[in-house]
CSV table of C-alpha atoms and ligand atoms in Angstrom, one decimal:
chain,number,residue,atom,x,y,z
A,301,UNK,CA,97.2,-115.7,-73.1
A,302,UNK,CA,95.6,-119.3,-74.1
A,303,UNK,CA,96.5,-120.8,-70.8
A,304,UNK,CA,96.8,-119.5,-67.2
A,305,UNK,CA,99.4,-120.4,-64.4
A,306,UNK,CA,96.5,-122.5,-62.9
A,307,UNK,CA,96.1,-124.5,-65.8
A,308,UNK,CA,100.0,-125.3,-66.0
A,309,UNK,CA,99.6,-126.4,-62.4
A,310,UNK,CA,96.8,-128.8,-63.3
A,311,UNK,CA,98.9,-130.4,-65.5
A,312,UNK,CA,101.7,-130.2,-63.4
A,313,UNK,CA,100.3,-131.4,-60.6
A,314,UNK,CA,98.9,-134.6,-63.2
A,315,UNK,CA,102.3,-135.6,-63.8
A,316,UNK,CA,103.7,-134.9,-60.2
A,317,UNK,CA,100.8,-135.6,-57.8
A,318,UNK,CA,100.0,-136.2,-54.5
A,319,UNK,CA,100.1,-139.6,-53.4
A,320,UNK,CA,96.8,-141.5,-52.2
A,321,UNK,CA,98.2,-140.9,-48.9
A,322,UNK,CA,98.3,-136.9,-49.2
A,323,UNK,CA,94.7,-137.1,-51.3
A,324,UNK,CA,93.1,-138.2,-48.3
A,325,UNK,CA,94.7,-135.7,-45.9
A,326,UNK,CA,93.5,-133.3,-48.2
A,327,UNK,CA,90.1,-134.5,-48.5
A,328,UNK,CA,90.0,-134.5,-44.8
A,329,UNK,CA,90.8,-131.4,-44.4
A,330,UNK,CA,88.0,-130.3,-46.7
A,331,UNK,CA,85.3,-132.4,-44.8
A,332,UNK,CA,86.4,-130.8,-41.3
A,333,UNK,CA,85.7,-127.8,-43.0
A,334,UNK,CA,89.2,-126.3,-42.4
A,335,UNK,CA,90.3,-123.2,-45.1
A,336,UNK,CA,91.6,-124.5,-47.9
A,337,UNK,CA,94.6,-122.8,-47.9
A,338,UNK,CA,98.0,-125.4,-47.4
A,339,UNK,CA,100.4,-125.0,-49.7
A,340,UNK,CA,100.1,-126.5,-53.1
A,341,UNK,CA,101.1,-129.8,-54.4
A,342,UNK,CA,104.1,-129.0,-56.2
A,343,UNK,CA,105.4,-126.4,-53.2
A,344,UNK,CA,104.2,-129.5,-51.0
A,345,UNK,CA,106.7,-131.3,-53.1
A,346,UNK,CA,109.7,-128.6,-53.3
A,347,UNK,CA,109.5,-128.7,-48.9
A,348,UNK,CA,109.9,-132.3,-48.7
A,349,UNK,CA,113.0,-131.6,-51.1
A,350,UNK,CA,114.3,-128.5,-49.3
A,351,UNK,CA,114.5,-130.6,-46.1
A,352,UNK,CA,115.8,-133.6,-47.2
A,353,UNK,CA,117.9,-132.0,-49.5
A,354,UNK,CA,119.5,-129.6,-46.2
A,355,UNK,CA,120.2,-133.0,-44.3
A,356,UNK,CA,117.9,-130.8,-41.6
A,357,UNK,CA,117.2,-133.8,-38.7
A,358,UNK,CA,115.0,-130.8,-36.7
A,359,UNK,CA,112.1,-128.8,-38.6
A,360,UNK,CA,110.3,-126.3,-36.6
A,361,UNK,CA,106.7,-125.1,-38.7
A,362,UNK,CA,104.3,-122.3,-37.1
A,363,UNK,CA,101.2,-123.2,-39.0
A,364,UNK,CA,99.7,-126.5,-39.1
A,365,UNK,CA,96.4,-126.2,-40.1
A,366,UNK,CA,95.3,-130.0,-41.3
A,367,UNK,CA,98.9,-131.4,-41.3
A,368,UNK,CA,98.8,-131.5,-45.1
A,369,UNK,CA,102.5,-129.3,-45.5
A,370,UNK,CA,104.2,-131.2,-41.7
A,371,UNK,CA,103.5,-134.3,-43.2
A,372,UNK,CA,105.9,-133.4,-46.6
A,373,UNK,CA,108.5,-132.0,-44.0
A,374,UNK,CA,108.3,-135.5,-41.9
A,375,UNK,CA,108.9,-137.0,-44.9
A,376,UNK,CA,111.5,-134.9,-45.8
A,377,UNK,CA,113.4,-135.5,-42.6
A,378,UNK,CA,113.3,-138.8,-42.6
A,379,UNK,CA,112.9,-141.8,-40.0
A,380,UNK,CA,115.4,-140.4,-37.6
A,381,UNK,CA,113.9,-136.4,-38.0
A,382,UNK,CA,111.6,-135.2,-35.9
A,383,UNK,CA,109.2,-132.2,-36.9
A,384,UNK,CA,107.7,-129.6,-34.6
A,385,UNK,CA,104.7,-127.7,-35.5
A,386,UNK,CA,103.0,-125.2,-33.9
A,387,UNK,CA,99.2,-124.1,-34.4
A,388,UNK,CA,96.6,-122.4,-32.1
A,389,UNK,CA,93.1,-123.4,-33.3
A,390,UNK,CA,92.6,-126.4,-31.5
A,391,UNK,CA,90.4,-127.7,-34.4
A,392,UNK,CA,93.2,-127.4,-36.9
A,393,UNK,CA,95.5,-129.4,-34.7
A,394,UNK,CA,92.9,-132.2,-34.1
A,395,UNK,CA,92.5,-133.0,-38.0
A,396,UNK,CA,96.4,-132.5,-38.0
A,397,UNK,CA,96.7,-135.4,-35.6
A,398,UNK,CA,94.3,-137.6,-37.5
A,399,UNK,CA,96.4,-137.0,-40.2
A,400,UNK,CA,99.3,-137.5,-39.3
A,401,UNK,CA,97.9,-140.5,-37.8
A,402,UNK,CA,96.6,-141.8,-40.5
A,403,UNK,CA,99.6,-141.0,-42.8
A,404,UNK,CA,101.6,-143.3,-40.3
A,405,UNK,CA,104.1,-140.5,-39.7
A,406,UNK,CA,103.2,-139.6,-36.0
A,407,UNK,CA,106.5,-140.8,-34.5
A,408,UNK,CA,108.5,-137.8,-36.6
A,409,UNK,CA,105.8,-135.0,-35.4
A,410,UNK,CA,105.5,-133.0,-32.2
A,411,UNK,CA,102.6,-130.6,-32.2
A,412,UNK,CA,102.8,-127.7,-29.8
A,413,UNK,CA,98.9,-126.1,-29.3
A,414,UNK,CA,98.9,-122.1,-28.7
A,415,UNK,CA,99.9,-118.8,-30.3
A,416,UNK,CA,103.3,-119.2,-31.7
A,417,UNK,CA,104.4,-116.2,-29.9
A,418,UNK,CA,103.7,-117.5,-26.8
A,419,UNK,CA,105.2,-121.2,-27.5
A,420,UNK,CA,108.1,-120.3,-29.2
A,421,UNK,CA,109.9,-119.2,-26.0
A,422,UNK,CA,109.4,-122.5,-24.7
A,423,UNK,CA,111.3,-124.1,-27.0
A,424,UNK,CA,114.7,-122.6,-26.2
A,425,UNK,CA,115.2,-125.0,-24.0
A,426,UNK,CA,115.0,-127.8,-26.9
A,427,UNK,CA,117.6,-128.6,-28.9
A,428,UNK,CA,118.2,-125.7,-31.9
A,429,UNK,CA,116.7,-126.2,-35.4
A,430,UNK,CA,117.8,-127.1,-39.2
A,431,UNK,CA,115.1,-125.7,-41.0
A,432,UNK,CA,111.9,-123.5,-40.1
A,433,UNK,CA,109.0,-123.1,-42.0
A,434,UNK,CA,106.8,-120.3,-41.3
A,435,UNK,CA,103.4,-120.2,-42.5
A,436,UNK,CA,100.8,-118.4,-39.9
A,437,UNK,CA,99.7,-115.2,-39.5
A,438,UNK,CA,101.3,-113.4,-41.9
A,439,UNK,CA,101.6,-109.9,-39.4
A,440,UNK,CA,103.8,-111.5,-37.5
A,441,UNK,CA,105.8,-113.0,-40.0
A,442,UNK,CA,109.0,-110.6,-38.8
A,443,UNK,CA,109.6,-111.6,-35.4
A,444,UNK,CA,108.6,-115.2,-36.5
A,445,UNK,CA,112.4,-114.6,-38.4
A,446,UNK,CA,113.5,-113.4,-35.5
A,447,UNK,CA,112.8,-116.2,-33.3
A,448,UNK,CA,113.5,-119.1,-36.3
A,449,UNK,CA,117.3,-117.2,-35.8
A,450,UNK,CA,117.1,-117.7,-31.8
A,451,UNK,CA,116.1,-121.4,-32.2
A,452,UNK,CA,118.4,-122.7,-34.8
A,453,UNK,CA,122.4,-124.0,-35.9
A,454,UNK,CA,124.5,-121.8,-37.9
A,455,UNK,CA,123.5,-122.7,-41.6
A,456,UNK,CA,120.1,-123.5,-40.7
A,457,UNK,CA,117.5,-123.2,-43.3
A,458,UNK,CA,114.5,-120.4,-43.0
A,459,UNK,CA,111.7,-120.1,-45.5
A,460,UNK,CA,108.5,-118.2,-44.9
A,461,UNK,CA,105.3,-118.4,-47.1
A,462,UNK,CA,102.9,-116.0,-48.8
A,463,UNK,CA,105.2,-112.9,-48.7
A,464,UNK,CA,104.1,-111.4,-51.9
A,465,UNK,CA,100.1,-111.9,-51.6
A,466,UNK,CA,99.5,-110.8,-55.4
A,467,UNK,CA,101.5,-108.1,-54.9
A,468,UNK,CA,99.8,-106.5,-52.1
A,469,UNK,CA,103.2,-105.8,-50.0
A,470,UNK,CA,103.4,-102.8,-52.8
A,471,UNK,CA,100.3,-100.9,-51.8
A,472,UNK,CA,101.2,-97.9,-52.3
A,473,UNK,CA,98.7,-96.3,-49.0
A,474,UNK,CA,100.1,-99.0,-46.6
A,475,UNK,CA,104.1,-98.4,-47.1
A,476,UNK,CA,104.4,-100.6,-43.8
A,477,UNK,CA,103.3,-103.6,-46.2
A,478,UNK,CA,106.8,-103.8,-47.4
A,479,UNK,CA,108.6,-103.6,-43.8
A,480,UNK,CA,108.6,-107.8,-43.8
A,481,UNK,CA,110.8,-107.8,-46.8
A,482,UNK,CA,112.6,-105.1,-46.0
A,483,UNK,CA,113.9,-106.1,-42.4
A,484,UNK,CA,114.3,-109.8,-44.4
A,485,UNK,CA,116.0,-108.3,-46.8
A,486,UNK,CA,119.1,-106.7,-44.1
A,487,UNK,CA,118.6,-109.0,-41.5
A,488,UNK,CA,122.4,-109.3,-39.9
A,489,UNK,CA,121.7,-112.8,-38.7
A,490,UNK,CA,120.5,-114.3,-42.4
A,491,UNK,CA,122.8,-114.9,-45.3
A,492,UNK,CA,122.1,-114.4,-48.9
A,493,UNK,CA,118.4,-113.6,-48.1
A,494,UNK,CA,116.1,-114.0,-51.4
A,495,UNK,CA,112.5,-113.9,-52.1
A,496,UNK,CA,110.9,-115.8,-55.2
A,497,UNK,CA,107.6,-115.4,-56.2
A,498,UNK,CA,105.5,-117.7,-57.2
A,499,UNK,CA,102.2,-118.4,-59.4
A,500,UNK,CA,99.9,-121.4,-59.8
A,501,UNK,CA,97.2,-123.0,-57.7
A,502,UNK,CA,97.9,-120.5,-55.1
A,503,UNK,CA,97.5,-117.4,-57.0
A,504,UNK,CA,100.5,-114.7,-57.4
A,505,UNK,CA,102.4,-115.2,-54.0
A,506,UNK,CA,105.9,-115.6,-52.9
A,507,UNK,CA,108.6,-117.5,-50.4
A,508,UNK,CA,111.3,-115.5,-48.7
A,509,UNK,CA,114.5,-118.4,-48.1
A,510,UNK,CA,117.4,-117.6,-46.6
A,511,UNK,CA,120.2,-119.4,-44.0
A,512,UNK,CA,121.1,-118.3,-40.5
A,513,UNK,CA,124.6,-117.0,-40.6
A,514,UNK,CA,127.7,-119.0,-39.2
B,97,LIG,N1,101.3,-124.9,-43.2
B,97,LIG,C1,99.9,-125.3,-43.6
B,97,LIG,C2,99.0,-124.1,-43.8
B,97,LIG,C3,98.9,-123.2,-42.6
B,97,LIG,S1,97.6,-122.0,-42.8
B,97,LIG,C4,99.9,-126.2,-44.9
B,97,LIG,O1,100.5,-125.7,-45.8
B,97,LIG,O2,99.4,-127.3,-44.9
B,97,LIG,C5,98.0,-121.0,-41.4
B,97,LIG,C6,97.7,-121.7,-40.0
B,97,LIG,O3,98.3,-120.8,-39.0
B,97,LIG,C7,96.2,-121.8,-39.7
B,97,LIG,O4,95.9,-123.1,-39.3
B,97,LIG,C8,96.0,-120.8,-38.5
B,97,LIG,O5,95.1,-121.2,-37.5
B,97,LIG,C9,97.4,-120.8,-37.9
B,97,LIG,N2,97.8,-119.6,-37.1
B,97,LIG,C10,97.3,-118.4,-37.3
B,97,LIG,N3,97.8,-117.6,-36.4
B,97,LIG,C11,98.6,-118.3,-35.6
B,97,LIG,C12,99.4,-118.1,-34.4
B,97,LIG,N4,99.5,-116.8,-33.9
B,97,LIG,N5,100.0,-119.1,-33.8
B,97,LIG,C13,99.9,-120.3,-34.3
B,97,LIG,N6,99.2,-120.6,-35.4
B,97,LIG,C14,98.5,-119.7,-36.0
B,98,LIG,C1,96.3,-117.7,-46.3
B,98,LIG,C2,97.2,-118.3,-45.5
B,98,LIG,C3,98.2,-119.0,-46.1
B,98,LIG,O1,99.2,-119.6,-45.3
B,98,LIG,C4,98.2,-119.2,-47.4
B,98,LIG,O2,99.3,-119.9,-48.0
B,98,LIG,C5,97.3,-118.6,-48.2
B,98,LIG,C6,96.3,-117.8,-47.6
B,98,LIG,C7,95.2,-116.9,-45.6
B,98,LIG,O3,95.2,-116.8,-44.4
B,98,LIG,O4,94.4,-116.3,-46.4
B,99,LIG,MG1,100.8,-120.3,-46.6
């Protein structure tokens, strides 16, 4: 083929881009030397759309790395929204606070420092969720669903990152690959689970969505 995925999200990420704001988070990101691996501009784009388009006023994210994705969700929410984002190097959630910071978006985020699986608990005690985005370590991704159900409304939105991983969850040695899409994919507490994969910047991945049953 003439032109690859990552050359239709050049250009799409020339006509939609990040603002001057989410440049510099970027770039800071790059100079603390953190992995260069937040989501891409135009998934950047489709979160902040997702949440504002759920009316979600609480966002829970496990993942922060530089801040670069919990700023798009802030902004999704809105002024009265808060996020809460959860990530355990403490060198990824010191950028995250100069970004967020910087991006004048502070007020909307709560950042919660430790292994997910040892904050999440914590939070029961806080009000429930409208939207969780879960973007960590990947092995854990299935009792991450499990606890996004525990902490959130009825109709609550649930999307997880990099489920596909160019196709990996089909390797045909490591059947067990597959077991985060299969639980997802008859989990009694979701509705309408689905799982769209995606190609671009980020190389052949995917996004698992669904909502928390009434
Ligand atoms: N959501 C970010 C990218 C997150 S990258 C964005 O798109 O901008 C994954 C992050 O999860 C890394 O910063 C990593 O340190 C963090 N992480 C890995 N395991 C974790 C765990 N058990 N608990 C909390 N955070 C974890
Ligand atoms: C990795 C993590 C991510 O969240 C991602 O979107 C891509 C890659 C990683 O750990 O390699
Ligand atoms: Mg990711």
């Amino acid at each position: 083929m003439e032109f690859t995925p990552k050359d239709v999200d050049a250009v799409l990420n020339e006509l939609m881009p990040d603002d001057d704001v989410l440049v510099q988070v970027r770039r800071n990101c790059e100079y603390a030397s953190l992995p260069a691996i937040e989501v891409s501009t135009q998934q950047a784009r489709l979160l902040e759309n997702l949440v504002a388009m759920s009316g979600a006023r609480r966002v829970l994210e496990i993942g922060t790395l530089g801040g670069y994705s919990t700023i798009c969700l802030a902004r999704g929410v809105g002024s009265e929204g808060t996020v809460v984002t959860i990530e355990y190097e403490q060198l990824h959630a010191n950028v995250a606070d100069g970004n967020f910071f910087f991006a004048d978006i502070k007020d909307r985020i709560v950042q919660l420092v430790g292994p997910a699986l040892s904050v999440l608990p914590n939070l029961r005690r806080t009000e429930p969720f409208d939207f969780v985005f879960i973007d960590a370590d990947k092995e854990n991704n299935a009792e991450y669903v499990d606890w996004a159900v525990k902490l959130t409304k009825p109709g609550a939105v649930i999307l997880v990152d990099n489920v596909i991983r160019d196709g990996r969850v089909l390797h045909a040695d490591r059947p067990e690959k597959l077991d985060f899409v299969r639980r997802f994919s008859i989990h009694p507490n979701l509705e309408t689970p689905t799982i769209i994969q995606t190609v671009g910047a980020k190389g052949w991945d995917g996004f698992a969505l669904a909502r928390r049953r009434k």
